[in-house]
């Protein structure tokens, strides 16, 4: 895979995965993606090699007593404690809090790179889905060095732990399969990075 192919693959996979982790599955932005994973279309379109693709396809299509919107609510919104919180500072801050020092460092990096974060509510910038979609935007706007920094400094130091916990505790076949696909995809991204992933202590 040459650089152009890798950039296209990263942008596509980051945008798809980011939307599925960030938006409700019955929302206008996520619903078509959910349908593509349910009916198996994803398997021929995914830009990276996938291990156990048949098993993942079965997971995406499997029925569950819990609806997909209910599972998404449980995993990402609450009201109960989230099994695997999707914000970086929960994993990187000693007190496991939102808006921790790692969030402030990300915010400063975004300012230094003239990246605006526009949301309707007071939301941390380090949501896993948001960072994936930001990575896609950077690649699509020919800002590959900034994307590499985002991945190496602000996402990959904590994302593997988050995803491992997410897979272990998702308790829904669709989201378990999504976690496994994401785990493999992050590995492909990291193998193409030109800078080392920062070594940061995790507190969860």
mmCIF file with all atom_site columns, C-alpha atoms in Angstrom:
data_model
loop_
_atom_site.group_PDB
_atom_site.id
_atom_site.type_symbol
_atom_site.label_atom_id
_atom_site.label_alt_id
_atom_site.label_comp_id
_atom_site.label_asym_id
_atom_site.label_entity_id
_atom_site.label_seq_id
_atom_site.pdbx_PDB_ins_code
_atom_site.Cartn_x
_atom_site.Cartn_y
_atom_site.Cartn_z
_atom_site.occupancy
_atom_site.B_iso_or_equiv
_atom_site.pdbx_formal_charge
_atom_site.auth_seq_id
_atom_site.auth_comp_id
_atom_site.auth_asym_id
_atom_site.auth_atom_id
_atom_site.pdbx_PDB_model_num
ATOM 1   C CA . UNK A 1 1   ? 0.000   0.000   0.000  1.00 0.00 ? 1   UNK A CA 1
ATOM 2   C CA . UNK A 1 2   ? 1.596   3.274   -1.124 1.00 0.00 ? 2   UNK A CA 1
ATOM 3   C CA . UNK A 1 3   ? 1.221   6.588   0.702  1.00 0.00 ? 3   UNK A CA 1
ATOM 4   C CA . UNK A 1 4   ? -1.776  7.741   -1.325 1.00 0.00 ? 4   UNK A CA 1
ATOM 5   C CA . UNK A 1 5   ? -3.574  4.434   -0.836 1.00 0.00 ? 5   UNK A CA 1
ATOM 6   C CA . UNK A 1 6   ? -2.802  4.492   2.880  1.00 0.00 ? 6   UNK A CA 1
ATOM 7   C CA . UNK A 1 7   ? -4.081  8.061   3.241  1.00 0.00 ? 7   UNK A CA 1
ATOM 8   C CA . UNK A 1 8   ? -7.310  7.175   1.440  1.00 0.00 ? 8   UNK A CA 1
ATOM 9   C CA . UNK A 1 9   ? -7.701  4.046   3.570  1.00 0.00 ? 9   UNK A CA 1
ATOM 10  C CA . UNK A 1 10  ? -7.046  5.920   6.807  1.00 0.00 ? 10  UNK A CA 1
ATOM 11  C CA . UNK A 1 11  ? -9.476  8.714   5.960  1.00 0.00 ? 11  UNK A CA 1
ATOM 12  C CA . UNK A 1 12  ? -12.236 6.278   4.974  1.00 0.00 ? 12  UNK A CA 1
ATOM 13  C CA . UNK A 1 13  ? -11.843 3.947   7.945  1.00 0.00 ? 13  UNK A CA 1
ATOM 14  C CA . UNK A 1 14  ? -11.414 6.781   10.450 1.00 0.00 ? 14  UNK A CA 1
ATOM 15  C CA . UNK A 1 15  ? -14.552 8.547   9.259  1.00 0.00 ? 15  UNK A CA 1
ATOM 16  C CA . UNK A 1 16  ? -16.650 5.356   9.340  1.00 0.00 ? 16  UNK A CA 1
ATOM 17  C CA . UNK A 1 17  ? -15.421 4.156   12.728 1.00 0.00 ? 17  UNK A CA 1
ATOM 18  C CA . UNK A 1 18  ? -15.549 7.644   14.220 1.00 0.00 ? 18  UNK A CA 1
ATOM 19  C CA . UNK A 1 19  ? -19.188 8.054   13.219 1.00 0.00 ? 19  UNK A CA 1
ATOM 20  C CA . UNK A 1 20  ? -20.146 4.661   14.664 1.00 0.00 ? 20  UNK A CA 1
ATOM 21  C CA . UNK A 1 21  ? -18.469 5.448   17.989 1.00 0.00 ? 21  UNK A CA 1
ATOM 22  C CA . UNK A 1 22  ? -19.810 8.998   18.210 1.00 0.00 ? 22  UNK A CA 1
ATOM 23  C CA . UNK A 1 23  ? -23.310 9.112   16.719 1.00 0.00 ? 23  UNK A CA 1
ATOM 24  C CA . UNK A 1 24  ? -26.353 7.143   17.834 1.00 0.00 ? 24  UNK A CA 1
ATOM 25  C CA . UNK A 1 25  ? -26.922 4.138   15.530 1.00 0.00 ? 25  UNK A CA 1
ATOM 26  C CA . UNK A 1 26  ? -30.390 5.352   14.560 1.00 0.00 ? 26  UNK A CA 1
ATOM 27  C CA . UNK A 1 27  ? -29.136 8.860   13.689 1.00 0.00 ? 27  UNK A CA 1
ATOM 28  C CA . UNK A 1 28  ? -29.063 10.118  10.111 1.00 0.00 ? 28  UNK A CA 1
ATOM 29  C CA . UNK A 1 29  ? -25.254 10.024  10.051 1.00 0.00 ? 29  UNK A CA 1
ATOM 30  C CA . UNK A 1 30  ? -24.780 6.531   11.465 1.00 0.00 ? 30  UNK A CA 1
ATOM 31  C CA . UNK A 1 31  ? -27.837 4.610   10.263 1.00 0.00 ? 31  UNK A CA 1
ATOM 32  C CA . UNK A 1 32  ? -26.563 3.965   6.682  1.00 0.00 ? 32  UNK A CA 1
ATOM 33  C CA . UNK A 1 33  ? -23.244 2.738   8.094  1.00 0.00 ? 33  UNK A CA 1
ATOM 34  C CA . UNK A 1 34  ? -25.004 0.412   10.525 1.00 0.00 ? 34  UNK A CA 1
ATOM 35  C CA . UNK A 1 35  ? -27.024 -1.007  7.621  1.00 0.00 ? 35  UNK A CA 1
ATOM 36  C CA . UNK A 1 36  ? -23.835 -1.658  5.613  1.00 0.00 ? 36  UNK A CA 1
ATOM 37  C CA . UNK A 1 37  ? -22.349 -3.580  8.521  1.00 0.00 ? 37  UNK A CA 1
ATOM 38  C CA . UNK A 1 38  ? -25.573 -5.483  9.184  1.00 0.00 ? 38  UNK A CA 1
ATOM 39  C CA . UNK A 1 39  ? -25.899 -6.727  5.616  1.00 0.00 ? 39  UNK A CA 1
ATOM 40  C CA . UNK A 1 40  ? -22.222 -7.536  5.143  1.00 0.00 ? 40  UNK A CA 1
ATOM 41  C CA . UNK A 1 41  ? -21.391 -4.862  2.559  1.00 0.00 ? 41  UNK A CA 1
ATOM 42  C CA . UNK A 1 42  ? -18.531 -3.616  4.720  1.00 0.00 ? 42  UNK A CA 1
ATOM 43  C CA . UNK A 1 43  ? -16.419 -6.749  4.166  1.00 0.00 ? 43  UNK A CA 1
ATOM 44  C CA . UNK A 1 44  ? -15.725 -6.017  0.485  1.00 0.00 ? 44  UNK A CA 1
ATOM 45  C CA . UNK A 1 45  ? -15.200 -2.297  1.058  1.00 0.00 ? 45  UNK A CA 1
ATOM 46  C CA . UNK A 1 46  ? -12.892 -2.249  4.090  1.00 0.00 ? 46  UNK A CA 1
ATOM 47  C CA . UNK A 1 47  ? -9.534  -0.886  2.913  1.00 0.00 ? 47  UNK A CA 1
ATOM 48  C CA . UNK A 1 48  ? -7.331  -3.039  5.169  1.00 0.00 ? 48  UNK A CA 1
ATOM 49  C CA . UNK A 1 49  ? -6.931  -6.824  5.495  1.00 0.00 ? 49  UNK A CA 1
ATOM 50  C CA . UNK A 1 50  ? -9.245  -8.148  8.211  1.00 0.00 ? 50  UNK A CA 1
ATOM 51  C CA . UNK A 1 51  ? -8.608  -11.223 10.322 1.00 0.00 ? 51  UNK A CA 1
ATOM 52  C CA . UNK A 1 52  ? -11.650 -13.388 11.047 1.00 0.00 ? 52  UNK A CA 1
ATOM 53  C CA . UNK A 1 53  ? -13.815 -11.316 8.710  1.00 0.00 ? 53  UNK A CA 1
ATOM 54  C CA . UNK A 1 54  ? -16.548 -13.967 8.662  1.00 0.00 ? 54  UNK A CA 1
ATOM 55  C CA . UNK A 1 55  ? -16.717 -13.972 12.450 1.00 0.00 ? 55  UNK A CA 1
ATOM 56  C CA . UNK A 1 56  ? -16.942 -10.185 12.516 1.00 0.00 ? 56  UNK A CA 1
ATOM 57  C CA . UNK A 1 57  ? -19.672 -10.205 9.866  1.00 0.00 ? 57  UNK A CA 1
ATOM 58  C CA . UNK A 1 58  ? -21.637 -12.688 11.966 1.00 0.00 ? 58  UNK A CA 1
ATOM 59  C CA . UNK A 1 59  ? -21.282 -10.401 14.970 1.00 0.00 ? 59  UNK A CA 1
ATOM 60  C CA . UNK A 1 60  ? -22.433 -7.343  13.078 1.00 0.00 ? 60  UNK A CA 1
ATOM 61  C CA . UNK A 1 61  ? -25.511 -9.225  11.843 1.00 0.00 ? 61  UNK A CA 1
ATOM 62  C CA . UNK A 1 62  ? -26.348 -11.115 15.044 1.00 0.00 ? 62  UNK A CA 1
ATOM 63  C CA . UNK A 1 63  ? -29.634 -10.544 16.840 1.00 0.00 ? 63  UNK A CA 1
ATOM 64  C CA . UNK A 1 64  ? -29.646 -9.421  20.457 1.00 0.00 ? 64  UNK A CA 1
ATOM 65  C CA . UNK A 1 65  ? -32.221 -8.957  23.191 1.00 0.00 ? 65  UNK A CA 1
ATOM 66  C CA . UNK A 1 66  ? -30.874 -5.421  23.598 1.00 0.00 ? 66  UNK A CA 1
ATOM 67  C CA . UNK A 1 67  ? -31.530 -3.081  20.682 1.00 0.00 ? 67  UNK A CA 1
ATOM 68  C CA . UNK A 1 68  ? -28.587 -1.293  19.090 1.00 0.00 ? 68  UNK A CA 1
ATOM 69  C CA . UNK A 1 69  ? -29.737 2.164   20.285 1.00 0.00 ? 69  UNK A CA 1
ATOM 70  C CA . UNK A 1 70  ? -30.140 0.792   23.819 1.00 0.00 ? 70  UNK A CA 1
ATOM 71  C CA . UNK A 1 71  ? -26.650 -0.690  23.720 1.00 0.00 ? 71  UNK A CA 1
ATOM 72  C CA . UNK A 1 72  ? -25.185 2.561   22.408 1.00 0.00 ? 72  UNK A CA 1
ATOM 73  C CA . UNK A 1 73  ? -26.922 4.473   25.220 1.00 0.00 ? 73  UNK A CA 1
ATOM 74  C CA . UNK A 1 74  ? -25.498 2.070   27.810 1.00 0.00 ? 74  UNK A CA 1
ATOM 75  C CA . UNK A 1 75  ? -21.977 2.187   26.376 1.00 0.00 ? 75  UNK A CA 1
ATOM 76  C CA . UNK A 1 76  ? -21.636 5.895   25.601 1.00 0.00 ? 76  UNK A CA 1
ATOM 77  C CA . UNK A 1 77  ? -24.240 7.945   27.468 1.00 0.00 ? 77  UNK A CA 1
ATOM 78  C CA . UNK A 1 78  ? -25.387 6.270   30.700 1.00 0.00 ? 78  UNK A CA 1
ATOM 79  C CA . UNK A 1 79  ? -26.987 7.007   33.160 1.00 0.00 ? 79  UNK A CA 1
ATOM 80  C CA . UNK A 1 80  ? -25.007 4.142   34.731 1.00 0.00 ? 80  UNK A CA 1
ATOM 81  C CA . UNK A 1 81  ? -21.207 4.196   34.795 1.00 0.00 ? 81  UNK A CA 1
ATOM 82  C CA . UNK A 1 82  ? -19.830 3.549   31.326 1.00 0.00 ? 82  UNK A CA 1
ATOM 83  C CA . UNK A 1 83  ? -18.028 0.191   30.955 1.00 0.00 ? 83  UNK A CA 1
ATOM 84  C CA . UNK A 1 84  ? -15.244 1.734   28.855 1.00 0.00 ? 84  UNK A CA 1
ATOM 85  C CA . UNK A 1 85  ? -15.400 5.549   28.810 1.00 0.00 ? 85  UNK A CA 1
ATOM 86  C CA . UNK A 1 86  ? -14.488 6.948   25.367 1.00 0.00 ? 86  UNK A CA 1
ATOM 87  C CA . UNK A 1 87  ? -12.549 10.027  26.574 1.00 0.00 ? 87  UNK A CA 1
ATOM 88  C CA . UNK A 1 88  ? -8.789  10.036  26.657 1.00 0.00 ? 88  UNK A CA 1
ATOM 89  C CA . UNK A 1 89  ? -8.373  11.868  29.941 1.00 0.00 ? 89  UNK A CA 1
ATOM 90  C CA . UNK A 1 90  ? -10.319 9.169   31.803 1.00 0.00 ? 90  UNK A CA 1
ATOM 91  C CA . UNK A 1 91  ? -7.455  6.814   30.932 1.00 0.00 ? 91  UNK A CA 1
ATOM 92  C CA . UNK A 1 92  ? -4.569  9.288   31.104 1.00 0.00 ? 92  UNK A CA 1
ATOM 93  C CA . UNK A 1 93  ? -5.462  11.315  34.210 1.00 0.00 ? 93  UNK A CA 1
ATOM 94  C CA . UNK A 1 94  ? -4.633  9.984   37.662 1.00 0.00 ? 94  UNK A CA 1
ATOM 95  C CA . UNK A 1 95  ? -8.126  10.915  38.899 1.00 0.00 ? 95  UNK A CA 1
ATOM 96  C CA . UNK A 1 96  ? -9.871  9.466   35.812 1.00 0.00 ? 96  UNK A CA 1
ATOM 97  C CA . UNK A 1 97  ? -11.650 12.749  35.156 1.00 0.00 ? 97  UNK A CA 1
ATOM 98  C CA . UNK A 1 98  ? -12.991 14.526  32.088 1.00 0.00 ? 98  UNK A CA 1
ATOM 99  C CA . UNK A 1 99  ? -11.125 17.652  30.944 1.00 0.00 ? 99  UNK A CA 1
ATOM 100 C CA . UNK A 1 100 ? -7.898  16.417  32.551 1.00 0.00 ? 100 UNK A CA 1
ATOM 101 C CA . UNK A 1 101 ? -4.357  17.519  31.725 1.00 0.00 ? 101 UNK A CA 1
ATOM 102 C CA . UNK A 1 102 ? -4.288  15.362  28.589 1.00 0.00 ? 102 UNK A CA 1
ATOM 103 C CA . UNK A 1 103 ? -7.401  17.130  27.306 1.00 0.00 ? 103 UNK A CA 1
ATOM 104 C CA . UNK A 1 104 ? -5.752  20.502  27.936 1.00 0.00 ? 104 UNK A CA 1
ATOM 105 C CA . UNK A 1 105 ? -2.633  19.322  26.067 1.00 0.00 ? 105 UNK A CA 1
ATOM 106 C CA . UNK A 1 106 ? -4.796  18.224  23.131 1.00 0.00 ? 106 UNK A CA 1
ATOM 107 C CA . UNK A 1 107 ? -6.605  21.555  23.207 1.00 0.00 ? 107 UNK A CA 1
ATOM 108 C CA . UNK A 1 108 ? -3.289  23.427  23.074 1.00 0.00 ? 108 UNK A CA 1
ATOM 109 C CA . UNK A 1 109 ? -2.083  21.241  20.190 1.00 0.00 ? 109 UNK A CA 1
ATOM 110 C CA . UNK A 1 110 ? -5.283  22.030  18.298 1.00 0.00 ? 110 UNK A CA 1
ATOM 111 C CA . UNK A 1 111 ? -4.779  25.752  18.851 1.00 0.00 ? 111 UNK A CA 1
ATOM 112 C CA . UNK A 1 112 ? -1.161  25.494  17.688 1.00 0.00 ? 112 UNK A CA 1
ATOM 113 C CA . UNK A 1 113 ? -2.387  23.797  14.514 1.00 0.00 ? 113 UNK A CA 1
ATOM 114 C CA . UNK A 1 114 ? -5.323  26.190  13.931 1.00 0.00 ? 114 UNK A CA 1
ATOM 115 C CA . UNK A 1 115 ? -7.892  23.443  14.422 1.00 0.00 ? 115 UNK A CA 1
ATOM 116 C CA . UNK A 1 116 ? -11.280 24.649  15.658 1.00 0.00 ? 116 UNK A CA 1
ATOM 117 C CA . UNK A 1 117 ? -13.471 22.380  17.774 1.00 0.00 ? 117 UNK A CA 1
ATOM 118 C CA . UNK A 1 118 ? -17.084 23.349  17.208 1.00 0.00 ? 118 UNK A CA 1
ATOM 119 C CA . UNK A 1 119 ? -19.715 21.621  19.327 1.00 0.00 ? 119 UNK A CA 1
ATOM 120 C CA . UNK A 1 120 ? -23.097 22.624  20.659 1.00 0.00 ? 120 UNK A CA 1
ATOM 121 C CA . UNK A 1 121 ? -22.307 21.718  24.246 1.00 0.00 ? 121 UNK A CA 1
ATOM 122 C CA . UNK A 1 122 ? -19.417 21.719  26.704 1.00 0.00 ? 122 UNK A CA 1
ATOM 123 C CA . UNK A 1 123 ? -17.880 18.451  25.545 1.00 0.00 ? 123 UNK A CA 1
ATOM 124 C CA . UNK A 1 124 ? -14.285 17.228  25.904 1.00 0.00 ? 124 UNK A CA 1
ATOM 125 C CA . UNK A 1 125 ? -12.274 17.241  22.703 1.00 0.00 ? 125 UNK A CA 1
ATOM 126 C CA . UNK A 1 126 ? -10.752 13.819  23.405 1.00 0.00 ? 126 UNK A CA 1
ATOM 127 C CA . UNK A 1 127 ? -13.762 11.602  22.651 1.00 0.00 ? 127 UNK A CA 1
ATOM 128 C CA . UNK A 1 128 ? -12.544 8.548   20.725 1.00 0.00 ? 128 UNK A CA 1
ATOM 129 C CA . UNK A 1 129 ? -15.050 9.032   17.912 1.00 0.00 ? 129 UNK A CA 1
ATOM 130 C CA . UNK A 1 130 ? -14.275 12.740  17.613 1.00 0.00 ? 130 UNK A CA 1
ATOM 131 C CA . UNK A 1 131 ? -10.546 12.084  17.342 1.00 0.00 ? 131 UNK A CA 1
ATOM 132 C CA . UNK A 1 132 ? -11.101 9.479   14.628 1.00 0.00 ? 132 UNK A CA 1
ATOM 133 C CA . UNK A 1 133 ? -13.184 11.934  12.606 1.00 0.00 ? 133 UNK A CA 1
ATOM 134 C CA . UNK A 1 134 ? -10.552 14.628  13.172 1.00 0.00 ? 134 UNK A CA 1
ATOM 135 C CA . UNK A 1 135 ? -7.874  12.257  11.837 1.00 0.00 ? 135 UNK A CA 1
ATOM 136 C CA . UNK A 1 136 ? -9.988  11.732  8.711  1.00 0.00 ? 136 UNK A CA 1
ATOM 137 C CA . UNK A 1 137 ? -10.449 15.490  8.271  1.00 0.00 ? 137 UNK A CA 1
ATOM 138 C CA . UNK A 1 138 ? -6.721  16.137  8.569  1.00 0.00 ? 138 UNK A CA 1
ATOM 139 C CA . UNK A 1 139 ? -5.876  13.545  5.919  1.00 0.00 ? 139 UNK A CA 1
ATOM 140 C CA . UNK A 1 140 ? -8.630  14.803  3.607  1.00 0.00 ? 140 UNK A CA 1
ATOM 141 C CA . UNK A 1 141 ? -7.205  18.314  3.905  1.00 0.00 ? 141 UNK A CA 1
ATOM 142 C CA . UNK A 1 142 ? -3.615  17.270  3.098  1.00 0.00 ? 142 UNK A CA 1
ATOM 143 C CA . UNK A 1 143 ? -2.412  17.625  6.666  1.00 0.00 ? 143 UNK A CA 1
ATOM 144 C CA . UNK A 1 144 ? -0.801  14.225  7.076  1.00 0.00 ? 144 UNK A CA 1
ATOM 145 C CA . UNK A 1 145 ? 1.968   15.388  9.488  1.00 0.00 ? 145 UNK A CA 1
ATOM 146 C CA . UNK A 1 146 ? -0.689  16.780  11.835 1.00 0.00 ? 146 UNK A CA 1
ATOM 147 C CA . UNK A 1 147 ? -2.649  13.529  11.553 1.00 0.00 ? 147 UNK A CA 1
ATOM 148 C CA . UNK A 1 148 ? 0.456   11.549  12.498 1.00 0.00 ? 148 UNK A CA 1
ATOM 149 C CA . UNK A 1 149 ? 0.957   13.795  15.534 1.00 0.00 ? 149 UNK A CA 1
ATOM 150 C CA . UNK A 1 150 ? -2.676  13.416  16.551 1.00 0.00 ? 150 UNK A CA 1
ATOM 151 C CA . UNK A 1 151 ? -2.430  9.635   16.377 1.00 0.00 ? 151 UNK A CA 1
ATOM 152 C CA . UNK A 1 152 ? 0.996   9.295   17.996 1.00 0.00 ? 152 UNK A CA 1
ATOM 153 C CA . UNK A 1 153 ? 0.597   11.884  20.747 1.00 0.00 ? 153 UNK A CA 1
ATOM 154 C CA . UNK A 1 154 ? -3.099  12.092  21.551 1.00 0.00 ? 154 UNK A CA 1
ATOM 155 C CA . UNK A 1 155 ? -4.918  8.910   20.449 1.00 0.00 ? 155 UNK A CA 1
ATOM 156 C CA . UNK A 1 156 ? -2.781  5.780   20.246 1.00 0.00 ? 156 UNK A CA 1
ATOM 157 C CA . UNK A 1 157 ? -1.218  6.170   23.727 1.00 0.00 ? 157 UNK A CA 1
ATOM 158 C CA . UNK A 1 158 ? -4.587  5.262   25.300 1.00 0.00 ? 158 UNK A CA 1
ATOM 159 C CA . UNK A 1 159 ? -6.815  3.914   22.512 1.00 0.00 ? 159 UNK A CA 1
ATOM 160 C CA . UNK A 1 160 ? -5.594  0.272   22.594 1.00 0.00 ? 160 UNK A CA 1
ATOM 161 C CA . UNK A 1 161 ? -6.471  -0.004  26.297 1.00 0.00 ? 161 UNK A CA 1
ATOM 162 C CA . UNK A 1 162 ? -9.836  1.644   25.729 1.00 0.00 ? 162 UNK A CA 1
ATOM 163 C CA . UNK A 1 163 ? -10.636 -0.682  22.829 1.00 0.00 ? 163 UNK A CA 1
ATOM 164 C CA . UNK A 1 164 ? -9.566  -3.800  24.734 1.00 0.00 ? 164 UNK A CA 1
ATOM 165 C CA . UNK A 1 165 ? -11.880 -2.843  27.602 1.00 0.00 ? 165 UNK A CA 1
ATOM 166 C CA . UNK A 1 166 ? -14.625 -1.923  25.157 1.00 0.00 ? 166 UNK A CA 1
ATOM 167 C CA . UNK A 1 167 ? -14.451 -5.356  23.506 1.00 0.00 ? 167 UNK A CA 1
ATOM 168 C CA . UNK A 1 168 ? -14.422 -7.143  26.859 1.00 0.00 ? 168 UNK A CA 1
ATOM 169 C CA . UNK A 1 169 ? -17.395 -5.226  28.252 1.00 0.00 ? 169 UNK A CA 1
ATOM 170 C CA . UNK A 1 170 ? -19.522 -4.278  25.215 1.00 0.00 ? 170 UNK A CA 1
ATOM 171 C CA . UNK A 1 171 ? -21.905 -7.197  25.831 1.00 0.00 ? 171 UNK A CA 1
ATOM 172 C CA . UNK A 1 172 ? -23.540 -6.720  22.429 1.00 0.00 ? 172 UNK A CA 1
ATOM 173 C CA . UNK A 1 173 ? -22.495 -8.596  19.272 1.00 0.00 ? 173 UNK A CA 1
ATOM 174 C CA . UNK A 1 174 ? -22.499 -5.538  16.994 1.00 0.00 ? 174 UNK A CA 1
ATOM 175 C CA . UNK A 1 175 ? -20.327 -3.438  19.277 1.00 0.00 ? 175 UNK A CA 1
ATOM 176 C CA . UNK A 1 176 ? -18.021 -6.335  20.109 1.00 0.00 ? 176 UNK A CA 1
ATOM 177 C CA . UNK A 1 177 ? -17.417 -6.803  16.381 1.00 0.00 ? 177 UNK A CA 1
ATOM 178 C CA . UNK A 1 178 ? -16.963 -3.047  15.949 1.00 0.00 ? 178 UNK A CA 1
ATOM 179 C CA . UNK A 1 179 ? -14.354 -3.034  18.702 1.00 0.00 ? 179 UNK A CA 1
ATOM 180 C CA . UNK A 1 180 ? -12.426 -5.904  17.111 1.00 0.00 ? 180 UNK A CA 1
ATOM 181 C CA . UNK A 1 181 ? -12.463 -4.279  13.685 1.00 0.00 ? 181 UNK A CA 1
ATOM 182 C CA . UNK A 1 182 ? -11.300 -1.013  15.235 1.00 0.00 ? 182 UNK A CA 1
ATOM 183 C CA . UNK A 1 183 ? -8.516  -2.814  17.110 1.00 0.00 ? 183 UNK A CA 1
ATOM 184 C CA . UNK A 1 184 ? -7.175  -4.260  13.863 1.00 0.00 ? 184 UNK A CA 1
ATOM 185 C CA . UNK A 1 185 ? -7.537  -0.963  12.022 1.00 0.00 ? 185 UNK A CA 1
ATOM 186 C CA . UNK A 1 186 ? -5.603  0.967   14.662 1.00 0.00 ? 186 UNK A CA 1
ATOM 187 C CA . UNK A 1 187 ? -2.811  -1.553  14.241 1.00 0.00 ? 187 UNK A CA 1
ATOM 188 C CA . UNK A 1 188 ? -2.658  -0.825  10.511 1.00 0.00 ? 188 UNK A CA 1
ATOM 189 C CA . UNK A 1 189 ? -2.536  2.908   11.181 1.00 0.00 ? 189 UNK A CA 1
ATOM 190 C CA . UNK A 1 190 ? 0.267   2.540   13.699 1.00 0.00 ? 190 UNK A CA 1
ATOM 191 C CA . UNK A 1 191 ? 2.332   0.402   11.313 1.00 0.00 ? 191 UNK A CA 1
ATOM 192 C CA . UNK A 1 192 ? 2.390   3.343   8.863  1.00 0.00 ? 192 UNK A CA 1
ATOM 193 C CA . UNK A 1 193 ? 3.258   6.059   11.387 1.00 0.00 ? 193 UNK A CA 1
ATOM 194 C CA . UNK A 1 194 ? 6.522   7.891   10.748 1.00 0.00 ? 194 UNK A CA 1
ATOM 195 C CA . UNK A 1 195 ? 6.846   8.972   14.396 1.00 0.00 ? 195 UNK A CA 1
ATOM 196 C CA . UNK A 1 196 ? 6.804   6.804   17.534 1.00 0.00 ? 196 UNK A CA 1
ATOM 197 C CA . UNK A 1 197 ? 3.703   6.571   19.690 1.00 0.00 ? 197 UNK A CA 1
ATOM 198 C CA . UNK A 1 198 ? 4.164   8.536   22.911 1.00 0.00 ? 198 UNK A CA 1
ATOM 199 C CA . UNK A 1 199 ? 4.649   6.398   26.016 1.00 0.00 ? 199 UNK A CA 1
ATOM 200 C CA . UNK A 1 200 ? 2.096   7.674   28.528 1.00 0.00 ? 200 UNK A CA 1
ATOM 201 C CA . UNK A 1 201 ? 1.088   6.142   31.853 1.00 0.00 ? 201 UNK A CA 1
ATOM 202 C CA . UNK A 1 202 ? -2.475  4.830   31.950 1.00 0.00 ? 202 UNK A CA 1
ATOM 203 C CA . UNK A 1 203 ? -4.580  4.950   35.097 1.00 0.00 ? 203 UNK A CA 1
ATOM 204 C CA . UNK A 1 204 ? -7.351  2.502   34.156 1.00 0.00 ? 204 UNK A CA 1
#
